[in-house]
Amino acid sequence: MTKHLHLHKNTKFLSLFHTNKSTIFTKASSFTTNTATPWNTHLRNLSKHGQYNEALILYRQMLQSGATPNAFTFPFALKSSASLSLPFTGKQLHCHVIKLGCESEPFVQTALISTYCRCKSTEFAQKVFDEMPQRNLTVCYNALISGYVQNGNFLNGFLLFSEMRLRGVLFNAVTVLGLVPGCTVPRYLWLGMSLHCLNVKCGLVNDLAIANCLLTMYVRCASMELARKLFDHIPEKGLITWNAMISGYAQNGLAGEVLELYHEMELLQVNPDAVTFVGVLSACANLGAQKIGFEVEEKLRSSCMRFNVFLKNALINMYARCGNLAKARIIFDEMPEKSLVSWTAIIGGYGIHGLGNIAVELFDKMIETGIQPDGTVFVSVLNACSHAGLTERGLNYLDLMKREYGLKPCSEHYSCVVDLLGRAGRLEEARKLIELMEDEPDGAVWGALLGACKIHKNVELAELAFHKVVELEPTNVGYYVLLSNIYTEANNSEGILRVRLMMRERKLKKDPGYSYFECKGKTYLFVAGDRSHPQTKEIYKLLNRLEDTESEYGGANKNGQEVTNQEPPNIIGVHSERLAIAFALLNTEIGTDILVIKNLRICNDCHSFVKRISKIVDRLFVVRDATRFHHFRNGTCSCNDYW
């Protein structure tokens, strides 16, 4: 082992350990432990409080004073070296361990293994492990298993665990906590489930730390049913447990479940923290539940969390996605120090509202302040350019991120630029851009091209994009519906039948469209042709009256055809956003702005309908669909029909 650990005379840290050679080569049998004890106590305190640099300096002073390190000295010095990511210093300490004869001490061996692992030198950690005289110590196995997993080598960690079991070495909670985080990718979920079963058999699943670790594993593998089942069976839930479940629901797009769980927390009087509120605000943003988001903000104002930057960023995102961009901007402007995430949130907010010019102004201002952009903020600004039709500006940003900042565009950037070019009708350029991508384009990139083909009715290119995208995402129903709509507009009945047959063979069903409107603290949800609401008669009666009024104005019917005074069309199958708007008109005061949230993209007919209604009724109608916000007033939409 020593041949790998020779000291380099020109190394910066040589001075840390340079001392009287006779002291270093003192045999372990002649330790004067009394002289080392006060040094060890001080080292332990420094290491415990995270003062790692001071601990290493103290170790040097210890050597210079003539005191002899012992087996109790090295774990603290090694921990400090690992925490500062100083691999060479760790090797120097290893030399001292060998020269002082401390290499057989289990806690020194464990510290050496942990140090090499934390310095990303698992090969040296394995050598220390292999040279141990007795490989039957649980702590050493735990250190190496955890090290392999933390360095992204889960399989080696799992093989070591298997060896541990074969040798009859007992495993404990620390073993499991080191191994389970390696199962947080879907392909290893079955191994994680096996570990869960093993823990149940051994009675370890009652350990709250293990239960939380397993819960996090299921959440990260998007196995939310199993996560909830485990959550419900944990008898004593700590705040970490609640946060893991809430964050899991939020990260997997299950916003309704987040708010239900948060309400349950409130009933049980579990005090939330910043992690809880970030998850809740994320759910409010997805659902457009501004009332709950406002209540969270009120709670934050009266707590020590009101200055938390992460929560401020979550509030910006929440208000922007709930349609209250003015409030989001106030919070942003009031922040004394704005992080990159803060800028990303407000830029993204302006982008989804179609205010691309303001979004790019903010981006340029962020650059001027000296903040280094990352890939995420470039996605936000490219998306803003796409929605606002700022084609050349967006292409310049793509070039800027590569040329000026050395960032490699990923799938998200390319899907934004393909969408940008596609909306502008530059479909051939978009296709060529996909062909020139360094990495294989994913479903989002081809999906963006397919969406652009619908806008510009390019059936031939749409078929190419569709065949590519269904190879990558065969169960994504949205792409089948998109191609079917393209065929419908082209009057291609054969194409429509082919798509329907493919969906039937693959047992795919179109996601039901729904819209909801928040009124007096309560959310009202509508589906297409909905007749379940208590005010159904009034809602349909109002829609008929609006259709009559449009006819009187010489407007267009819901199929986009010009009409004069005639019988109102049959609106039994009317889309959900129309029902939500009619309900809102019936239940709000004159002049009140109306915000409706729809889970799918608004169709052309409904987009035209809301434009016409906004001319008849003096209101601001805001519709948030799956892509962006549409602000309707006086017969026009903020998207300028560029959507």
CSV table of N, CA and C in Angstrom, one decimal, residues 93 95 105 161 170 218 223 325-326 336 356 380 426 450 497-498 504-505 529 547 569 592 600 602 606 612 629 631:
chain,number,residue,atom,x,y,z
A,93,LEU,N,-1.8,11.6,5.5
A,93,LEU,CA,-2.2,11.1,6.7
A,93,LEU,C,-2.2,9.5,6.8
A,95,CYS,N,0.0,7.7,5.3
A,95,CYS,CA,1.4,7.4,5.5
A,95,CYS,C,1.7,7.4,7.0
A,105,GLU,N,-6.4,-0.6,13.4
A,105,GLU,CA,-7.5,-0.1,14.3
A,105,GLU,C,-8.8,0.1,13.4
A,161,PHE,N,-22.4,-5.7,-0.6
A,161,PHE,CA,-23.4,-6.0,0.4
A,161,PHE,C,-23.7,-7.5,0.3
A,170,LEU,N,-22.9,-9.1,10.0
A,170,LEU,CA,-24.2,-8.5,10.3
A,170,LEU,C,-24.3,-7.1,9.6
A,218,TYR,N,-38.8,5.5,-3.4
A,218,TYR,CA,-40.0,5.3,-4.2
A,218,TYR,C,-40.4,6.5,-4.9
A,223,SER,N,-42.7,6.0,-8.2
A,223,SER,CA,-43.6,5.0,-7.8
A,223,SER,C,-44.4,5.5,-6.6
A,325,LEU,N,-49.0,38.3,-12.3
A,325,LEU,CA,-47.6,38.7,-12.7
A,325,LEU,C,-47.2,39.9,-12.0
A,326,ALA,N,-48.1,40.8,-11.7
A,326,ALA,CA,-47.7,42.1,-11.0
A,326,ALA,C,-47.2,41.8,-9.6
A,336,PRO,N,-33.6,41.9,-1.8
A,336,PRO,CA,-32.3,42.6,-1.7
A,336,PRO,C,-31.2,42.0,-2.5
A,356,GLY,N,-42.6,38.5,-24.1
A,356,GLY,CA,-41.2,38.1,-24.4
A,356,GLY,C,-40.3,39.3,-24.4
A,380,SER,N,-35.7,29.2,-20.2
A,380,SER,CA,-36.7,30.2,-19.9
A,380,SER,C,-36.8,31.3,-20.9
A,426,ARG,N,-40.6,28.5,-40.3
A,426,ARG,CA,-39.3,28.0,-40.9
A,426,ARG,C,-39.1,26.6,-40.5
A,450,LEU,N,-43.6,18.5,-34.5
A,450,LEU,CA,-45.0,18.0,-34.9
A,450,LEU,C,-46.0,19.1,-34.6
A,497,LEU,N,-58.3,7.4,-39.3
A,497,LEU,CA,-58.5,6.0,-39.0
A,497,LEU,C,-57.3,5.3,-38.6
A,498,ARG,N,-56.2,5.6,-39.3
A,498,ARG,CA,-54.9,4.9,-38.9
A,498,ARG,C,-54.5,5.3,-37.5
A,504,ARG,N,-56.0,2.3,-30.5
A,504,ARG,CA,-56.8,1.1,-30.0
A,504,ARG,C,-55.8,-0.1,-29.8
A,505,GLU,N,-54.9,-0.3,-30.7
A,505,GLU,CA,-54.0,-1.5,-30.6
A,505,GLU,C,-53.1,-1.3,-29.4
A,529,GLY,N,-69.0,19.3,-22.1
A,529,GLY,CA,-70.4,18.8,-22.1
A,529,GLY,C,-70.9,18.6,-20.7
A,547,GLU,N,-74.1,33.3,-27.7
A,547,GLU,CA,-74.1,32.9,-29.1
A,547,GLU,C,-75.1,33.8,-29.9
A,569,PRO,N,-76.5,27.6,-32.1
A,569,PRO,CA,-76.0,26.2,-32.3
A,569,PRO,C,-76.1,25.3,-31.1
A,592,THR,N,-65.0,42.3,-12.8
A,592,THR,CA,-64.0,41.4,-12.2
A,592,THR,C,-63.3,40.7,-13.3
A,600,LEU,N,-55.4,21.1,-20.9
A,600,LEU,CA,-54.9,20.9,-22.2
A,600,LEU,C,-54.7,22.2,-23.0
A,602,ILE,N,-55.7,25.1,-25.4
A,602,ILE,CA,-56.9,25.7,-25.8
A,602,ILE,C,-57.0,25.5,-27.4
A,606,CYS,N,-62.3,27.7,-29.4
A,606,CYS,CA,-62.5,28.3,-28.1
A,606,CYS,C,-61.7,29.6,-28.0
A,612,ARG,N,-64.1,36.8,-29.0
A,612,ARG,CA,-65.4,37.5,-29.3
A,612,ARG,C,-66.1,37.9,-28.1
A,629,PHE,N,-50.2,31.5,-21.0
A,629,PHE,CA,-51.4,32.4,-20.6
A,629,PHE,C,-51.9,33.1,-21.8
A,631,HIS,N,-54.4,36.4,-22.5
A,631,HIS,CA,-55.1,37.5,-21.9
A,631,HIS,C,-56.0,38.1,-23.0
